[in-house]
Amino acid sequence: MSASTVQDSSDALRKQAKEVVDALSSERLQSAHDFLRWLQQLEDDAEIAMLSGSKQLRDELDRQREAVRTGGGVDWRKVRDDV
């Protein structure tokens, strides 16, 4: 697939997504916005992980696992119990 074909496909998809977004209620629009920001954060986190190197990522995961093992951290069920 050529770069121009990918761009055309991306442009068409953005246009279709915009049409869907334009038809959403305010409440659904907020949910869509939150979801899109979450997706964007995932991409940002993935880029950061790639840039920081796998050794640093493994070290951080090891630190977090140790914190959980020793009773540290916050129970995920108590972070947002209002949703």
The first five atom37 places (N, CA, C, CB, O) and aatype in JSON, in Angstrom:
{
  "aatype": [12, 15, 0, 15, 16, 19, 5, 3, 15, 15, 3, 0, 10, 1, 11, 5, 0, 11, 6, 19, 19, 3, 0, 10, 15, 15, 6, 1, 10, 5, 15, 0, 8, 3, 13, 10, 1, 17, 10, 5, 5, 10, 6, 3, 3, 0, 6, 9, 0, 12, 10, 15, 7, 15, 11, 5, 10, 1, 3, 6, 10, 3, 1, 5, 1, 6, 0, 19, 1, 16, 7, 7, 7, 19, 3, 17, 1, 11, 19, 1, 3, 3, 19],
  "atom_mask": [
    [1, 1, 1, 1, 1],
    [1, 1, 1, 1, 1],
    [1, 1, 1, 1, 1],
    [1, 1, 1, 1, 1],
    [1, 1, 1, 1, 1],
    [1, 1, 1, 1, 1],
    [1, 1, 1, 1, 1],
    [1, 1, 1, 1, 1],
    [1, 1, 1, 1, 1],
    [1, 1, 1, 1, 1],
    [1, 1, 1, 1, 1],
    [1, 1, 1, 1, 1],
    [1, 1, 1, 1, 1],
    [1, 1, 1, 1, 1],
    [1, 1, 1, 1, 1],
    [1, 1, 1, 1, 1],
    [1, 1, 1, 1, 1],
    [1, 1, 1, 1, 1],
    [1, 1, 1, 1, 1],
    [1, 1, 1, 1, 1],
    [1, 1, 1, 1, 1],
    [1, 1, 1, 1, 1],
    [1, 1, 1, 1, 1],
    [1, 1, 1, 1, 1],
    [1, 1, 1, 1, 1],
    [1, 1, 1, 1, 1],
    [1, 1, 1, 1, 1],
    [1, 1, 1, 1, 1],
    [1, 1, 1, 1, 1],
    [1, 1, 1, 1, 1],
    [1, 1, 1, 1, 1],
    [1, 1, 1, 1, 1],
    [1, 1, 1, 1, 1],
    [1, 1, 1, 1, 1],
    [1, 1, 1, 1, 1],
    [1, 1, 1, 1, 1],
    [1, 1, 1, 1, 1],
    [1, 1, 1, 1, 1],
    [1, 1, 1, 1, 1],
    [1, 1, 1, 1, 1],
    [1, 1, 1, 1, 1],
    [1, 1, 1, 1, 1],
    [1, 1, 1, 1, 1],
    [1, 1, 1, 1, 1],
    [1, 1, 1, 1, 1],
    [1, 1, 1, 1, 1],
    [1, 1, 1, 1, 1],
    [1, 1, 1, 1, 1],
    [1, 1, 1, 1, 1],
    [1, 1, 1, 1, 1],
    [1, 1, 1, 1, 1],
    [1, 1, 1, 1, 1],
    [1, 1, 1, 0, 1],
    [1, 1, 1, 1, 1],
    [1, 1, 1, 1, 1],
    [1, 1, 1, 1, 1],
    [1, 1, 1, 1, 1],
    [1, 1, 1, 1, 1],
    [1, 1, 1, 1, 1],
    [1, 1, 1, 1, 1],
    [1, 1, 1, 1, 1],
    [1, 1, 1, 1, 1],
    [1, 1, 1, 1, 1],
    [1, 1, 1, 1, 1],
    [1, 1, 1, 1, 1],
    [1, 1, 1, 1, 1],
    [1, 1, 1, 1, 1],
    [1, 1, 1, 1, 1],
    [1, 1, 1, 1, 1],
    [1, 1, 1, 1, 1],
    [1, 1, 1, 0, 1],
    [1, 1, 1, 0, 1],
    [1, 1, 1, 0, 1],
    [1, 1, 1, 1, 1],
    [1, 1, 1, 1, 1],
    [1, 1, 1, 1, 1],
    [1, 1, 1, 1, 1],
    [1, 1, 1, 1, 1],
    [1, 1, 1, 1, 1],
    [1, 1, 1, 1, 1],
    [1, 1, 1, 1, 1],
    [1, 1, 1, 1, 1],
    [1, 1, 1, 1, 1]
  ],
  "atom_positions": [
    [[0.85, -1.17, 0.0], [0.0, 0.0, 0.0], [0.89, 1.24, 0.0], [-0.96, 0.0, 1.22], [1.8, 1.35, 0.82]],
    [[0.64, 2.15, -0.9], [1.48, 3.34, -1.0], [1.11, 4.35, 0.07], [1.36, 3.98, -2.39], [0.05, 4.26, 0.69]],
    [[2.01, 5.31, 0.28], [1.78, 6.33, 1.31], [0.53, 7.16, 1.0], [3.0, 7.26, 1.42], [-0.22, 7.51, 1.9]],
    [[0.31, 7.46, -0.29], [-0.87, 8.25, -0.64], [-2.15, 7.46, -0.42], [-0.78, 8.72, -2.1], [-3.18, 8.03, -0.05]],
    [[-2.11, 6.14, -0.65], [-3.29, 5.3, -0.42], [-3.61, 5.24, 1.07], [-3.06, 3.88, -0.97], [-4.77, 5.31, 1.47]],
    [[-2.57, 5.12, 1.88], [-2.76, 5.11, 3.34], [-3.35, 6.44, 3.78], [-1.42, 4.83, 4.08], [-4.26, 6.47, 4.6]],
    [[-2.84, 7.54, 3.26], [-3.34, 8.87, 3.62], [-4.8, 9.02, 3.2], [-2.48, 9.97, 2.97], [-5.62, 9.54, 3.96]],
    [[-5.13, 8.57, 1.97], [-6.52, 8.66, 1.5], [-7.45, 7.84, 2.39], [-6.62, 8.17, 0.04], [-8.54, 8.29, 2.73]],
    [[-6.99, 6.65, 2.78], [-7.78, 5.78, 3.65], [-7.96, 6.43, 5.02], [-7.11, 4.41, 3.79], [-9.05, 6.39, 5.6]],
    [[-6.89, 7.02, 5.53], [-6.94, 7.69, 6.82], [-7.89, 8.89, 6.76], [-5.53, 8.14, 7.25], [-8.68, 9.11, 7.68]],
    [[-7.81, 9.66, 5.69], [-8.69, 10.82, 5.53], [-10.15, 10.39, 5.47], [-8.32, 11.6, 4.27], [-11.01, 11.03, 6.08]],
    [[-10.44, 9.32, 4.74], [-11.81, 8.82, 4.63], [-12.31, 8.34, 6.0], [-11.9, 7.68, 3.59], [-13.46, 8.6, 6.36]],
    [[-11.47, 7.66, 6.73], [-11.85, 7.16, 8.05], [-12.11, 8.32, 9.01], [-10.76, 6.23, 8.61], [-13.06, 8.29, 9.8]],
    [[-11.26, 9.35, 8.95], [-11.48, 10.52, 9.8], [-12.8, 11.21, 9.47], [-10.32, 11.52, 9.65], [-13.52, 11.66, 10.37]],
    [[-13.13, 11.28, 8.18], [-14.38, 11.91, 7.77], [-15.57, 11.1, 8.31], [-14.46, 12.02, 6.22], [-16.53, 11.68, 8.81]],
    [[-15.49, 9.77, 8.2], [-16.57, 8.92, 8.7], [-16.69, 9.06, 10.22], [-16.32, 7.44, 8.31], [-17.8, 9.14, 10.76]],
    [[-15.57, 9.09, 10.91], [-15.59, 9.23, 12.37], [-16.19, 10.58, 12.77], [-14.17, 9.09, 12.96], [-16.95, 10.66, 13.73]],
    [[-15.85, 11.63, 12.03], [-16.39, 12.96, 12.33], [-17.91, 12.97, 12.18], [-15.77, 14.01, 11.4], [-18.61, 13.59, 12.97]],
    [[-18.41, 12.28, 11.15], [-19.86, 12.21, 10.95], [-20.53, 11.52, 12.13], [-20.2, 11.47, 9.65], [-21.6, 11.95, 12.58]],
    [[-19.92, 10.46, 12.63], [-20.47, 9.76, 13.79], [-20.43, 10.66, 15.03], [-19.69, 8.45, 14.06], [-21.41, 10.76, 15.76]],
    [[-19.3, 11.32, 15.25], [-19.14, 12.2, 16.4], [-20.15, 13.35, 16.34], [-17.7, 12.76, 16.46], [-20.73, 13.71, 17.36]],
    [[-20.35, 13.91, 15.17], [-21.29, 15.02, 15.03], [-22.72, 14.62, 15.36], [-21.23, 15.56, 13.62], [-23.53, 15.48, 15.71]],
    [[-23.05, 13.34, 15.27], [-24.41, 12.87, 15.54], [-24.62, 12.46, 17.0], [-24.73, 11.7, 14.63], [-25.75, 12.14, 17.39]],
    [[-23.57, 12.46, 17.81], [-23.68, 12.0, 19.2], [-24.33, 13.05, 20.1], [-22.3, 11.65, 19.75], [-24.22, 14.26, 19.88]],
    [[-25.02, 12.55, 21.13], [-25.54, 13.43, 22.17], [-24.37, 13.97, 22.99], [-26.58, 12.68, 23.09], [-23.26, 13.45, 22.89]],
    [[-24.6, 14.98, 23.78], [-23.54, 15.56, 24.61], [-22.94, 14.54, 25.56], [-24.08, 16.75, 25.4], [-21.73, 14.5, 25.76]],
    [[-23.8, 13.71, 26.16], [-23.31, 12.71, 27.1], [-22.44, 11.68, 26.39], [-24.49, 12.02, 27.81], [-21.37, 11.33, 26.89]],
    [[-22.89, 11.19, 25.25], [-22.1, 10.21, 24.48], [-20.84, 10.85, 23.92], [-22.95, 9.63, 23.33], [-19.81, 10.19, 23.8]],
    [[-20.91, 12.12, 23.58], [-19.74, 12.82, 23.07], [-18.65, 12.88, 24.15], [-20.11, 14.24, 22.61], [-17.47, 12.72, 23.84]],
    [[-19.04, 13.12, 25.4], [-18.07, 13.13, 26.5], [-17.43, 11.76, 26.66], [-18.75, 13.56, 27.82], [-16.22, 11.66, 26.86]],
    [[-18.23, 10.71, 26.56], [-17.69, 9.35, 26.66], [-16.72, 9.06, 25.53], [-18.84, 8.32, 26.65], [-15.67, 8.46, 25.74]],
    [[-17.09, 9.48, 24.31], [-16.22, 9.26, 23.15], [-14.91, 10.03, 23.34], [-16.92, 9.69, 21.84], [-13.84, 9.52, 23.02]],
    [[-15.01, 11.24, 23.84], [-13.81, 12.05, 24.08], [-12.89, 11.37, 25.09], [-14.21, 13.46, 24.58], [-11.69, 11.27, 24.88]],
    [[-13.48, 10.89, 26.18], [-12.69, 10.21, 27.21], [-12.0, 8.97, 26.63], [-13.59, 9.8, 28.4], [-10.83, 8.71, 26.91]],
    [[-12.73, 8.21, 25.82], [-12.17, 7.01, 25.21], [-11.03, 7.36, 24.26], [-13.26, 6.23, 24.48], [-9.99, 6.7, 24.26]],
    [[-11.22, 8.38, 23.45], [-10.18, 8.78, 22.5], [-8.94, 9.29, 23.23], [-10.7, 9.87, 21.55], [-7.82, 9.02, 22.8]],
    [[-9.12, 10.01, 24.32], [-7.97, 10.46, 25.11], [-7.23, 9.26, 25.7], [-8.42, 11.41, 26.24], [-6.0, 9.26, 25.77]],
    [[-7.99, 8.24, 26.13], [-7.38, 7.03, 26.66], [-6.55, 6.34, 25.58], [-8.45, 6.09, 27.22], [-5.43, 5.89, 25.85]],
    [[-7.09, 6.24, 24.37], [-6.34, 5.64, 23.27], [-5.07, 6.43, 22.97], [-7.21, 5.57, 22.01], [-4.01, 5.85, 22.74]],
    [[-5.2, 7.75, 23.0], [-4.04, 8.6, 22.76], [-2.98, 8.38, 23.83], [-4.45, 10.08, 22.72], [-1.79, 8.34, 23.53]],
    [[-3.41, 8.25, 25.08], [-2.48, 8.0, 26.17], [-1.77, 6.66, 26.0], [-3.21, 8.04, 27.52], [-0.57, 6.55, 26.28]],
    [[-2.5, 5.65, 25.52], [-1.87, 4.36, 25.26], [-0.75, 4.48, 24.22], [-2.92, 3.35, 24.78], [0.32, 3.9, 24.38]],
    [[-1.02, 5.23, 23.16], [0.01, 5.44, 22.14], [1.2, 6.19, 22.72], [-0.57, 6.19, 20.95], [2.35, 5.84, 22.46]],
    [[0.91, 7.22, 23.51], [2.0, 7.98, 24.13], [2.82, 7.1, 25.05], [1.43, 9.19, 24.91], [4.05, 7.16, 25.04]],
    [[2.14, 6.27, 25.86], [2.84, 5.38, 26.79], [3.69, 4.36, 26.04], [1.84, 4.65, 27.69], [4.81, 4.05, 26.45]],
    [[3.17, 3.85, 24.93], [3.92, 2.88, 24.14], [5.17, 3.52, 23.55], [3.04, 2.3, 23.02], [6.24, 2.9, 23.53]],
    [[5.05, 4.75, 23.08], [6.2, 5.45, 22.53], [7.24, 5.71, 23.62], [5.77, 6.78, 21.88], [8.44, 5.56, 23.4]],
    [[6.78, 6.11, 24.79], [7.69, 6.35, 25.91], [8.42, 5.07, 26.29], [6.93, 6.92, 27.13], [9.63, 5.08, 26.53]],
    [[7.68, 3.96, 26.34], [8.3, 2.68, 26.69], [9.35, 2.28, 25.66], [7.23, 1.58, 26.8], [10.41, 1.78, 26.02]],
    [[9.06, 2.51, 24.39], [10.03, 2.18, 23.35], [11.27, 3.06, 23.47], [9.41, 2.35, 21.95], [12.39, 2.59, 23.32]],
    [[11.06, 4.34, 23.76], [12.18, 5.27, 23.84], [13.02, 5.05, 25.1], [11.67, 6.7, 23.82], [14.23, 5.25, 25.08]],
    [[12.37, 4.64, 26.17], [13.1, 4.51, 27.44], [13.88, 3.2, 27.53], [12.13, 4.6, 28.6], [14.72, 3.04, 28.41]],
    [[13.62, 2.28, 26.64], [14.35, 1.03, 26.63], [13.69, -0.01, 27.5], [0.0, 0.0, 0.0], [13.07, 0.31, 28.51]],
    [[13.83, -1.24, 27.11], [13.13, -2.31, 27.81], [13.69, -2.57, 29.21], [13.21, -3.59, 26.99], [12.95, -3.01, 30.08]],
    [[14.95, -2.31, 29.45], [15.53, -2.51, 30.79], [14.83, -1.62, 31.81], [17.05, -2.22, 30.77], [14.46, -2.09, 32.89]],
    [[14.65, -0.36, 31.49], [13.97, 0.55, 32.4], [12.53, 0.12, 32.63], [14.0, 1.98, 31.86], [12.03, 0.18, 33.76]],
    [[11.87, -0.32, 31.58], [10.48, -0.76, 31.72], [10.39, -2.0, 32.61], [9.87, -1.04, 30.34], [9.53, -2.08, 33.48]],
    [[11.29, -2.96, 32.39], [11.3, -4.16, 33.23], [11.58, -3.8, 34.69], [12.35, -5.16, 32.73], [10.95, -4.35, 35.6]],
    [[12.51, -2.89, 34.91], [12.83, -2.47, 36.28], [11.61, -1.85, 36.96], [14.0, -1.47, 36.28], [11.32, -2.14, 38.12]],
    [[10.9, -1.0, 36.24], [9.71, -0.35, 36.8], [8.63, -1.39, 37.09], [9.18, 0.73, 35.84], [7.98, -1.33, 38.13]],
    [[8.43, -2.32, 36.17], [7.44, -3.37, 36.41], [7.82, -4.21, 37.62], [7.31, -4.27, 35.17], [6.97, -4.57, 38.43]],
    [[9.11, -4.51, 37.75], [9.56, -5.26, 38.92], [9.3, -4.51, 40.21], [11.05, -5.58, 38.81], [8.87, -5.1, 41.2]],
    [[9.54, -3.19, 40.21], [9.29, -2.37, 41.4], [7.79, -2.37, 41.74], [9.78, -0.91, 41.18], [7.41, -2.48, 42.9]],
    [[6.96, -2.25, 40.72], [5.52, -2.23, 40.95], [5.01, -3.58, 41.44], [4.78, -1.83, 39.66], [4.16, -3.64, 42.33]],
    [[5.52, -4.65, 40.87], [5.12, -5.99, 41.33], [5.52, -6.21, 42.78], [5.75, -7.08, 40.44], [4.76, -6.77, 43.57]],
    [[6.71, -5.76, 43.13], [7.18, -5.9, 44.52], [6.29, -5.1, 45.46], [8.66, -5.43, 44.64], [5.98, -5.55, 46.56]],
    [[5.9, -3.9, 45.04], [5.02, -3.07, 45.86], [3.68, -3.77, 46.1], [4.79, -1.71, 45.2], [3.16, -3.75, 47.22]],
    [[3.14, -4.39, 45.07], [1.88, -5.1, 45.21], [2.07, -6.32, 46.11], [1.33, -5.53, 43.84], [1.23, -6.59, 46.98]],
    [[3.15, -7.05, 45.91], [3.42, -8.25, 46.69], [3.54, -7.93, 48.18], [4.71, -8.93, 46.21], [3.11, -8.73, 49.02]],
    [[4.09, -6.79, 48.52], [4.29, -6.42, 49.92], [3.14, -5.6, 50.49], [5.58, -5.66, 50.07], [3.25, -5.04, 51.58]],
    [[2.04, -5.53, 49.74], [0.86, -4.82, 50.25], [0.83, -3.35, 49.91], [0.0, 0.0, 0.0], [-0.04, -2.63, 50.4]],
    [[1.74, -2.88, 49.09], [1.74, -1.48, 48.68], [0.77, -1.24, 47.55], [0.0, 0.0, 0.0], [0.15, -2.18, 47.04]],
    [[0.64, -0.03, 47.18], [-0.26, 0.31, 46.07], [-1.68, 0.48, 46.54], [0.0, 0.0, 0.0], [-1.98, 0.43, 47.73]],
    [[-2.56, 0.69, 45.58], [-3.98, 0.92, 45.86], [-4.79, -0.14, 45.15], [-4.42, 2.35, 45.41], [-4.55, -0.43, 43.98]],
    [[-5.74, -0.73, 45.86], [-6.63, -1.71, 45.26], [-7.39, -1.03, 44.12], [-7.62, -2.3, 46.32], [-8.06, -0.01, 44.33]],
    [[-7.3, -1.58, 42.93], [-7.92, -0.95, 41.76], [-9.42, -0.78, 41.93], [-7.64, -1.77, 40.53], [-10.0, 0.12, 41.32]],
    [[-10.06, -1.62, 42.74], [-11.51, -1.5, 42.94], [-11.87, -0.28, 43.77], [-12.05, -2.75, 43.62], [-13.02, 0.16, 43.77]],
    [[-10.89, 0.28, 44.47], [-11.17, 1.44, 45.31], [-10.74, 2.75, 44.67], [-10.48, 1.29, 46.63], [-10.94, 3.82, 45.26]],
    [[-10.16, 2.69, 43.49], [-9.71, 3.91, 42.83], [-10.9, 4.74, 42.39], [-8.8, 3.59, 41.62], [-10.98, 5.93, 42.67]],
    [[-11.85, 4.1, 41.68], [-13.05, 4.8, 41.23], [-14.24, 3.91, 41.51], [-12.98, 5.17, 39.71], [-14.62, 3.1, 40.67]],
    [[-14.83, 4.05, 42.68], [-15.99, 3.22, 42.99], [-17.3, 3.9, 42.62], [-15.99, 2.87, 44.45], [-18.37, 3.37, 42.91]],
    [[-17.22, 5.1, 41.98], [-18.42, 5.83, 41.64], [-18.82, 5.66, 40.18], [-18.21, 7.29, 41.93], [-19.74, 6.33, 39.7]],
    [[-18.15, 4.75, 39.48], [-18.49, 4.52, 38.06], [-19.09, 3.16, 37.86], [-17.26, 4.67, 37.19], [-19.43, 2.8, 36.73]]
  ]
}
